[in-house]
Amino acid sequence: MTTTTTSSPPSEVPVLISGAGPVGILAAIMLTRLGIPVRIIERDRTVPAMSKALGIHARTLEILDMTGLIDRFLAAGHPISRSNFYILGDFINFAGLINSISHYNYALFLEQLKTIAILEDELEQRGVKVDRGWELIDTKVVEQEDGTSYVETTIRRALDGSNTRTTESNKVFGETELDAEEVDKQYEIQVVRSQYLIGADGGRSVVRHKVPIAFPGRTVPNNMILFDGHIEGDFDYSNITVHYGKNNEMFNIFPLSDGRVRIMADGSSLDPNEELTIEKLEKVCQACASPYKIRILDANWLTFYKVNERRAETYSHKNRIFLAGDAAHVHSPVGGQGEDGTKWLFWRVSDEGEC
């Protein structure tokens, strides 16, 4: 069997959003509040089960307050304003997240899949559903003789199965792998014309790649370990907890819901080509935590991770295409400020002219 495609007639919408993470959905909510029609597409057919991003900082909480969503987030999340530092075995309690200039003088910890659930429910109440299964494969600004312009975007979806291709690889965020249609799959192709396109499609943004906009920065060579699960320890890890050991290495603990925690640890001492186990993680953490004790009980998520520090050279293209969230900038998962620029983007699109 060979690859087959079917094409639909071109469609039009004032604003097309590529990417249904928290940034993309929040942008859709804010635009629909103004009565501006949007279409939001997402490559994944389901929301990933991993917790992914955790922290929501004061500025984002203020934006959620403006949108009337804050009470739902506060009910679901866990506010934290203090950090526990264990430096060479000595304990220090640090008020590092207290923000005296904001009403929200803390960070709210809430797993990303729960953030998406709240936002997606709000968007559906406003009459818009995330169009899942569609991936953006090309986009451009079309400039007309009368001086006007619009965005023309080509999207596709696999009619059977997912859009994931067997040839995909784990490239660094500064690169984007765009494979041709996979053999033995059937695809539907659509062309969407819009006044604006918001690329909220992550660190490997196809929107950014197609414009193209450079994404300079670096991939930190150290292998980090990300873990979600249950632990036991003879120290306080109810707040953000940092252990810096006599071996000059460190790991961080962040509280999740249901008694679970996120651990970020330096995995440089481990071979990334070998299987990562909770026993290996426990050994790494215990070497830092000593003389305190830590046990890893189980894992919902355990993986190696490389930190990227990159920023797009520009966040917009011809005042028609805009980058947001990880498509515009990536940093350590501790940052937690991906949604902070959404309000600026929302006003930029809504003020550019009539949609």
Tab-separated table of N, CA, C and O in Angstrom, residues 54-144:
chain	number	residue	atom	x	y	z
A	54	LEU	N	5.190	22.604	35.755
A	54	LEU	CA	4.582	22.544	37.087
A	54	LEU	C	4.213	23.901	37.662
A	54	LEU	O	3.146	24.068	38.235
A	55	GLY	N	5.115	24.878	37.571
A	55	GLY	CA	4.980	26.117	38.326
A	55	GLY	C	4.269	27.211	37.547
A	55	GLY	O	4.547	27.435	36.372
A	56	ILE	N	3.338	27.887	38.221
A	56	ILE	CA	2.666	29.057	37.652
A	56	ILE	C	3.032	30.245	38.525
A	56	ILE	O	2.678	30.290	39.711
A	57	HIS	N	3.743	31.222	37.955
A	57	HIS	CA	4.251	32.337	38.734
A	57	HIS	C	3.233	33.465	38.853
A	57	HIS	O	2.160	33.438	38.218
A	58	ALA	N	3.592	34.471	39.648
A	58	ALA	CA	2.657	35.529	40.024
A	58	ALA	C	2.047	36.245	38.821
A	58	ALA	O	0.839	36.496	38.789
A	59	ARG	N	2.852	36.583	37.812
A	59	ARG	CA	2.307	37.332	36.678
A	59	ARG	C	1.260	36.520	35.925
A	59	ARG	O	0.224	37.057	35.518
A	60	THR	N	1.518	35.222	35.742
A	60	THR	CA	0.532	34.379	35.074
A	60	THR	C	-0.732	34.255	35.913
A	60	THR	O	-1.847	34.258	35.379
A	61	LEU	N	-0.583	34.171	37.235
A	61	LEU	CA	-1.760	34.121	38.111
A	61	LEU	C	-2.587	35.403	37.983
A	61	LEU	O	-3.820	35.367	38.003
A	62	GLU	N	-1.921	36.534	37.832
A	62	GLU	CA	-2.645	37.791	37.625
A	62	GLU	C	-3.430	37.768	36.310
A	62	GLU	O	-4.559	38.256	36.244
A	63	ILE	N	-2.834	37.193	35.271
A	63	ILE	CA	-3.526	37.082	33.985
A	63	ILE	C	-4.733	36.152	34.115
A	63	ILE	O	-5.820	36.441	33.593
A	64	LEU	N	-4.568	35.046	34.828
A	64	LEU	CA	-5.687	34.133	35.041
A	64	LEU	C	-6.791	34.800	35.850
A	64	LEU	O	-7.985	34.523	35.650
A	65	ASP	N	-6.420	35.692	36.753
A	65	ASP	CA	-7.406	36.465	37.505
A	65	ASP	C	-8.204	37.356	36.559
A	65	ASP	O	-9.442	37.446	36.652
A	66	MET	N	-7.531	38.009	35.611
A	66	MET	CA	-8.209	38.873	34.634
A	66	MET	C	-9.204	38.098	33.773
A	66	MET	O	-10.221	38.642	33.339
A	67	THR	N	-8.893	36.824	33.515
A	67	THR	CA	-9.764	36.023	32.656
A	67	THR	C	-10.876	35.321	33.440
A	67	THR	O	-11.690	34.607	32.855
A	68	GLY	N	-10.909	35.509	34.766
A	68	GLY	CA	-11.951	34.900	35.580
A	68	GLY	C	-11.716	33.437	35.903
A	68	GLY	O	-12.626	32.749	36.376
A	69	LEU	N	-10.506	32.945	35.669
A	69	LEU	CA	-10.214	31.528	35.866
A	69	LEU	C	-9.476	31.234	37.166
A	69	LEU	O	-9.248	30.077	37.499
A	70	ILE	N	-9.089	32.259	37.891
A	70	ILE	CA	-8.162	32.071	38.997
A	70	ILE	C	-8.692	31.135	40.071
A	70	ILE	O	-7.951	30.319	40.624
A	71	ASP	N	-9.986	31.205	40.385
A	71	ASP	CA	-10.523	30.372	41.466
A	71	ASP	C	-10.395	28.889	41.145
A	71	ASP	O	-10.113	28.069	42.041
A	72	ARG	N	-10.565	28.519	39.886
A	72	ARG	CA	-10.445	27.109	39.496
A	72	ARG	C	-8.997	26.645	39.632
A	72	ARG	O	-8.733	25.501	40.015
A	73	PHE	N	-8.075	27.516	39.328
A	73	PHE	CA	-6.662	27.148	39.450
A	73	PHE	C	-6.238	27.051	40.911
A	73	PHE	O	-5.520	26.129	41.298
A	74	LEU	N	-6.686	28.003	41.720
A	74	LEU	CA	-6.316	27.970	43.131
A	74	LEU	C	-6.884	26.743	43.826
A	74	LEU	O	-6.255	26.167	44.729
A	75	ALA	N	-8.077	26.310	43.409
A	75	ALA	CA	-8.689	25.122	44.007
A	75	ALA	C	-7.936	23.853	43.624
A	75	ALA	O	-7.872	22.895	44.404
A	76	ALA	N	-7.347	23.844	42.434
A	76	ALA	CA	-6.674	22.632	41.951
A	76	ALA	C	-5.194	22.580	42.312
A	76	ALA	O	-4.611	21.495	42.398
A	77	GLY	N	-4.574	23.756	42.527
A	77	GLY	CA	-3.132	23.810	42.711
A	77	GLY	C	-2.691	23.875	44.156
A	77	GLY	O	-3.498	23.856	45.084
A	78	HIS	N	-1.389	23.979	44.322
A	78	HIS	CA	-0.759	23.971	45.647
A	78	HIS	C	0.190	25.166	45.731
A	78	HIS	O	1.259	25.154	45.115
A	79	PRO	N	-0.178	26.236	46.488
A	79	PRO	CA	0.695	27.414	46.558
A	79	PRO	C	1.934	27.163	47.414
A	79	PRO	O	1.846	26.573	48.490
A	80	ILE	N	3.074	27.617	46.924
A	80	ILE	CA	4.336	27.470	47.663
A	80	ILE	C	5.110	28.780	47.569
A	80	ILE	O	5.258	29.344	46.475
A	81	SER	N	5.588	29.258	48.695
A	81	SER	CA	6.358	30.497	48.704
A	81	SER	C	7.745	30.335	49.304
A	81	SER	O	8.563	31.242	49.238
A	82	ARG	N	8.011	29.173	49.892
A	82	ARG	CA	9.288	28.985	50.570
A	82	ARG	C	10.034	27.788	49.978
A	82	ARG	O	9.453	26.900	49.356
A	83	SER	N	11.330	27.780	50.192
A	83	SER	CA	12.181	26.690	49.716
A	83	SER	C	13.027	26.155	50.866
A	83	SER	O	13.458	26.923	51.734
A	84	ASN	N	13.256	24.865	50.867
A	84	ASN	CA	14.138	24.226	51.846
A	84	ASN	C	15.473	23.916	51.170
A	84	ASN	O	15.510	23.205	50.162
A	85	PHE	N	16.541	24.461	51.717
A	85	PHE	CA	17.884	24.195	51.197
A	85	PHE	C	18.654	23.351	52.199
A	85	PHE	O	18.704	23.676	53.398
A	86	TYR	N	19.232	22.260	51.710
A	86	TYR	CA	20.118	21.435	52.516
A	86	TYR	C	21.495	21.526	51.873
A	86	TYR	O	21.765	20.878	50.848
A	87	ILE	N	22.345	22.360	52.445
A	87	ILE	CA	23.665	22.634	51.892
A	87	ILE	C	24.711	21.910	52.724
A	87	ILE	O	24.924	22.240	53.899
A	88	LEU	N	25.320	20.900	52.150
A	88	LEU	CA	26.328	20.095	52.856
A	88	LEU	C	25.787	19.590	54.189
A	88	LEU	O	26.502	19.489	55.189
A	89	GLY	N	24.479	19.293	54.182
A	89	GLY	CA	23.835	18.764	55.379
A	89	GLY	C	23.197	19.799	56.269
A	89	GLY	O	22.406	19.449	57.154
A	90	ASP	N	23.509	21.091	56.089
A	90	ASP	CA	22.917	22.151	56.905
A	90	ASP	C	21.603	22.614	56.281
A	90	ASP	O	21.499	22.767	55.060
A	91	PHE	N	20.604	22.895	57.122
A	91	PHE	CA	19.270	23.265	56.652
A	91	PHE	C	19.093	24.780	56.652
A	91	PHE	O	19.429	25.462	57.627
A	92	ILE	N	18.535	25.316	55.540
A	92	ILE	CA	18.197	26.741	55.429
A	92	ILE	C	16.808	26.839	54.820
A	92	ILE	O	16.537	26.250	53.771
A	93	ASN	N	15.910	27.591	55.473
A	93	ASN	CA	14.582	27.850	54.910
A	93	ASN	C	14.596	29.226	54.265
A	93	ASN	O	14.906	30.217	54.911
A	94	PHE	N	14.245	29.278	52.980
A	94	PHE	CA	14.415	30.488	52.184
A	94	PHE	C	13.082	30.908	51.581
A	94	PHE	O	12.389	30.102	50.956
A	95	ALA	N	12.733	32.192	51.762
A	95	ALA	CA	11.473	32.713	51.231
A	95	ALA	C	11.677	33.240	49.811
A	95	ALA	O	11.375	34.392	49.501
A	96	GLY	N	12.141	32.388	48.937
A	96	GLY	CA	12.563	32.845	47.612
A	96	GLY	C	11.446	33.164	46.658
A	96	GLY	O	11.641	33.890	45.683
A	97	LEU	N	10.221	32.632	46.860
A	97	LEU	CA	9.137	32.855	45.908
A	97	LEU	C	8.124	33.883	46.393
A	97	LEU	O	7.124	34.117	45.735
A	98	ILE	N	8.371	34.484	47.539
A	98	ILE	CA	7.463	35.522	48.019
A	98	ILE	C	7.656	36.779	47.178
A	98	ILE	O	8.754	37.294	47.037
A	99	ASN	N	6.569	37.259	46.587
A	99	ASN	CA	6.605	38.403	45.678
A	99	ASN	C	5.821	39.546	46.320
A	99	ASN	O	4.587	39.549	46.334
A	100	SER	N	6.515	40.528	46.846
A	100	SER	CA	5.859	41.593	47.611
A	100	SER	C	5.073	42.550	46.739
A	100	SER	O	4.254	43.315	47.238
A	101	ILE	N	5.302	42.550	45.405
A	101	ILE	CA	4.601	43.514	44.550
A	101	ILE	C	3.360	42.904	43.897
A	101	ILE	O	2.669	43.576	43.146
A	102	SER	N	3.055	41.662	44.202
A	102	SER	CA	1.875	41.025	43.628
A	102	SER	C	0.966	40.518	44.727
A	102	SER	O	1.413	40.123	45.808
A	103	HIS	N	-0.328	40.528	44.436
A	103	HIS	CA	-1.295	39.933	45.353
A	103	HIS	C	-1.014	38.439	45.520
A	103	HIS	O	-1.260	37.866	46.578
A	104	TYR	N	-0.480	37.834	44.475
A	104	TYR	CA	-0.158	36.409	44.504
A	104	TYR	C	1.320	36.258	44.840
A	104	TYR	O	2.177	36.174	43.963
A	105	ASN	N	1.595	36.258	46.136
A	105	ASN	CA	3.003	36.247	46.588
A	105	ASN	C	3.507	34.824	46.791
A	105	ASN	O	4.036	34.461	47.833
A	106	TYR	N	3.315	34.023	45.753
A	106	TYR	CA	3.748	32.629	45.790
A	106	TYR	C	3.743	32.088	44.357
A	106	TYR	O	3.273	32.752	43.429
A	107	ALA	N	4.261	30.885	44.197
A	107	ALA	CA	4.102	30.142	42.941
A	107	ALA	C	3.050	29.071	43.172
A	107	ALA	O	2.998	28.459	44.246
A	108	LEU	N	2.212	28.859	42.187
A	108	LEU	CA	1.178	27.828	42.292
A	108	LEU	C	1.670	26.591	41.542
A	108	LEU	O	1.976	26.659	40.345
A	109	PHE	N	1.745	25.474	42.250
A	109	PHE	CA	2.217	24.247	41.612
A	109	PHE	C	1.018	23.411	41.167
A	109	PHE	O	0.147	23.059	41.968
A	110	LEU	N	0.979	23.151	39.854
A	110	LEU	CA	-0.115	22.399	39.246
A	110	LEU	C	0.410	21.731	37.987
A	110	LEU	O	0.994	22.399	37.127
A	111	GLU	N	0.217	20.420	37.868
A	111	GLU	CA	0.711	19.700	36.711
A	111	GLU	C	0.073	20.218	35.426
A	111	GLU	O	-1.092	20.586	35.399
A	112	GLN	N	0.844	20.203	34.344
A	112	GLN	CA	0.383	20.800	33.090
A	112	GLN	C	-0.882	20.130	32.563
A	112	GLN	O	-1.757	20.815	32.026
A	113	LEU	N	-1.022	18.815	32.700
A	113	LEU	CA	-2.217	18.174	32.180
A	113	LEU	C	-3.477	18.663	32.898
A	113	LEU	O	-4.560	18.740	32.289
A	114	LYS	N	-3.350	19.037	34.175
A	114	LYS	CA	-4.489	19.596	34.903
A	114	LYS	C	-4.744	21.039	34.481
A	114	LYS	O	-5.894	21.486	34.403
A	115	THR	N	-3.672	21.777	34.207
A	115	THR	CA	-3.824	23.132	33.673
A	115	THR	C	-4.563	23.093	32.343
A	115	THR	O	-5.496	23.878	32.103
A	116	ILE	N	-4.166	22.175	31.472
A	116	ILE	CA	-4.821	22.052	30.168
A	116	ILE	C	-6.289	21.685	30.338
A	116	ILE	O	-7.161	22.207	29.626
A	117	ALA	N	-6.599	20.794	31.276
A	117	ALA	CA	-7.991	20.380	31.485
A	117	ALA	C	-8.869	21.566	31.860
A	117	ALA	O	-9.993	21.713	31.352
A	118	ILE	N	-8.379	22.427	32.761
A	118	ILE	CA	-9.151	23.605	33.158
A	118	ILE	C	-9.339	24.549	31.979
A	118	ILE	O	-10.448	25.031	31.702
A	119	LEU	N	-8.250	24.822	31.262
A	119	LEU	CA	-8.328	25.764	30.147
A	119	LEU	C	-9.187	25.223	29.009
A	119	LEU	O	-9.977	25.961	28.406
A	120	GLU	N	-9.039	23.939	28.700
A	120	GLU	CA	-9.809	23.368	27.592
A	120	GLU	C	-11.298	23.355	27.918
A	120	GLU	O	-12.144	23.592	27.038
A	121	ASP	N	-11.646	23.107	29.178
A	121	ASP	CA	-13.051	23.157	29.580
A	121	ASP	C	-13.616	24.566	29.417
A	121	ASP	O	-14.736	24.742	28.921
A	122	GLU	N	-12.831	25.570	29.801
A	122	GLU	CA	-13.275	26.956	29.641
A	122	GLU	C	-13.453	27.307	28.173
A	122	GLU	O	-14.425	27.975	27.788
A	123	LEU	N	-12.519	26.867	27.335
A	123	LEU	CA	-12.609	27.164	25.907
A	123	LEU	C	-13.851	26.514	25.297
A	123	LEU	O	-14.554	27.133	24.485
A	124	GLU	N	-14.147	25.277	25.681
A	124	GLU	CA	-15.324	24.592	25.146
A	124	GLU	C	-16.607	25.276	25.599
A	124	GLU	O	-17.587	25.325	24.843
A	125	GLN	N	-16.606	25.819	26.815
A	125	GLN	CA	-17.778	26.568	27.269
A	125	GLN	C	-18.000	27.823	26.436
A	125	GLN	O	-19.116	28.343	26.352
A	126	ARG	N	-16.944	28.300	25.800
A	126	ARG	CA	-17.048	29.456	24.920
A	126	ARG	C	-17.293	29.053	23.461
A	126	ARG	O	-17.216	29.886	22.568
A	127	GLY	N	-17.571	27.779	23.244
A	127	GLY	CA	-17.981	27.325	21.926
A	127	GLY	C	-16.865	26.911	20.987
A	127	GLY	O	-17.097	26.726	19.791
A	128	VAL	N	-15.646	26.744	21.514
A	128	VAL	CA	-14.507	26.365	20.663
A	128	VAL	C	-13.903	25.071	21.196
A	128	VAL	O	-13.610	24.963	22.390
A	129	LYS	N	-13.702	24.104	20.325
A	129	LYS	CA	-13.044	22.850	20.706
A	129	LYS	C	-11.682	22.768	20.037
A	129	LYS	O	-11.506	23.212	18.899
A	130	VAL	N	-10.738	22.201	20.741
A	130	VAL	CA	-9.419	21.970	20.146
A	130	VAL	C	-9.571	20.952	19.021
A	130	VAL	O	-10.150	19.879	19.211
A	131	ASP	N	-9.055	21.297	17.859
A	131	ASP	CA	-9.137	20.429	16.686
A	131	ASP	C	-7.924	19.504	16.701
A	131	ASP	O	-6.867	19.829	16.149
A	132	ARG	N	-8.068	18.359	17.344
A	132	ARG	CA	-6.941	17.464	17.570
A	132	ARG	C	-6.684	16.553	16.360
A	132	ARG	O	-7.604	16.215	15.623
A	133	GLY	N	-5.429	16.170	16.219
A	133	GLY	CA	-5.022	15.292	15.140
A	133	GLY	C	-4.480	16.021	13.923
A	133	GLY	O	-3.963	15.391	13.004
A	134	TRP	N	-4.547	17.362	13.915
A	134	TRP	CA	-4.055	18.153	12.791
A	134	TRP	C	-2.661	18.684	13.106
A	134	TRP	O	-2.430	19.244	14.172
A	135	GLU	N	-1.739	18.533	12.167
A	135	GLU	CA	-0.405	19.106	12.326
A	135	GLU	C	-0.120	20.089	11.201
A	135	GLU	O	-0.514	19.886	10.049
A	136	LEU	N	0.547	21.168	11.570
A	136	LEU	CA	0.938	22.179	10.591
A	136	LEU	C	2.169	21.686	9.832
A	136	LEU	O	3.137	21.241	10.435
A	137	ILE	N	2.124	21.760	8.492
A	137	ILE	CA	3.274	21.315	7.702
A	137	ILE	C	3.867	22.442	6.863
A	137	ILE	O	4.985	22.330	6.386
A	138	ASP	N	3.144	23.556	6.691
A	138	ASP	CA	3.707	24.681	5.945
A	138	ASP	C	2.894	25.928	6.244
A	138	ASP	O	1.700	25.846	6.548
A	139	THR	N	3.531	27.083	6.166
A	139	THR	CA	2.827	28.350	6.349
A	139	THR	C	3.615	29.471	5.702
A	139	THR	O	4.847	29.404	5.595
A	140	LYS	N	2.914	30.498	5.251
A	140	LYS	CA	3.558	31.658	4.629
A	140	LYS	C	2.603	32.841	4.671
A	140	LYS	O	1.383	32.678	4.794
A	141	VAL	N	3.183	34.038	4.595
A	141	VAL	CA	2.392	35.261	4.481
A	141	VAL	C	2.256	35.584	2.994
A	141	VAL	O	3.247	35.692	2.273
A	142	VAL	N	1.019	35.723	2.543
A	142	VAL	CA	0.732	36.057	1.145
A	142	VAL	C	0.452	37.562	1.063
A	142	VAL	O	-0.484	38.062	1.695
A	143	GLU	N	1.290	38.266	0.308
A	143	GLU	CA	1.134	39.713	0.146
A	143	GLU	C	0.486	39.999	-1.204
A	143	GLU	O	0.965	39.542	-2.247
A	144	GLN	N	-0.595	40.775	-1.187
A	144	GLN	CA	-1.374	41.040	-2.384
A	144	GLN	C	-1.023	42.406	-2.987
A	144	GLN	O	-0.416	43.257	-2.338
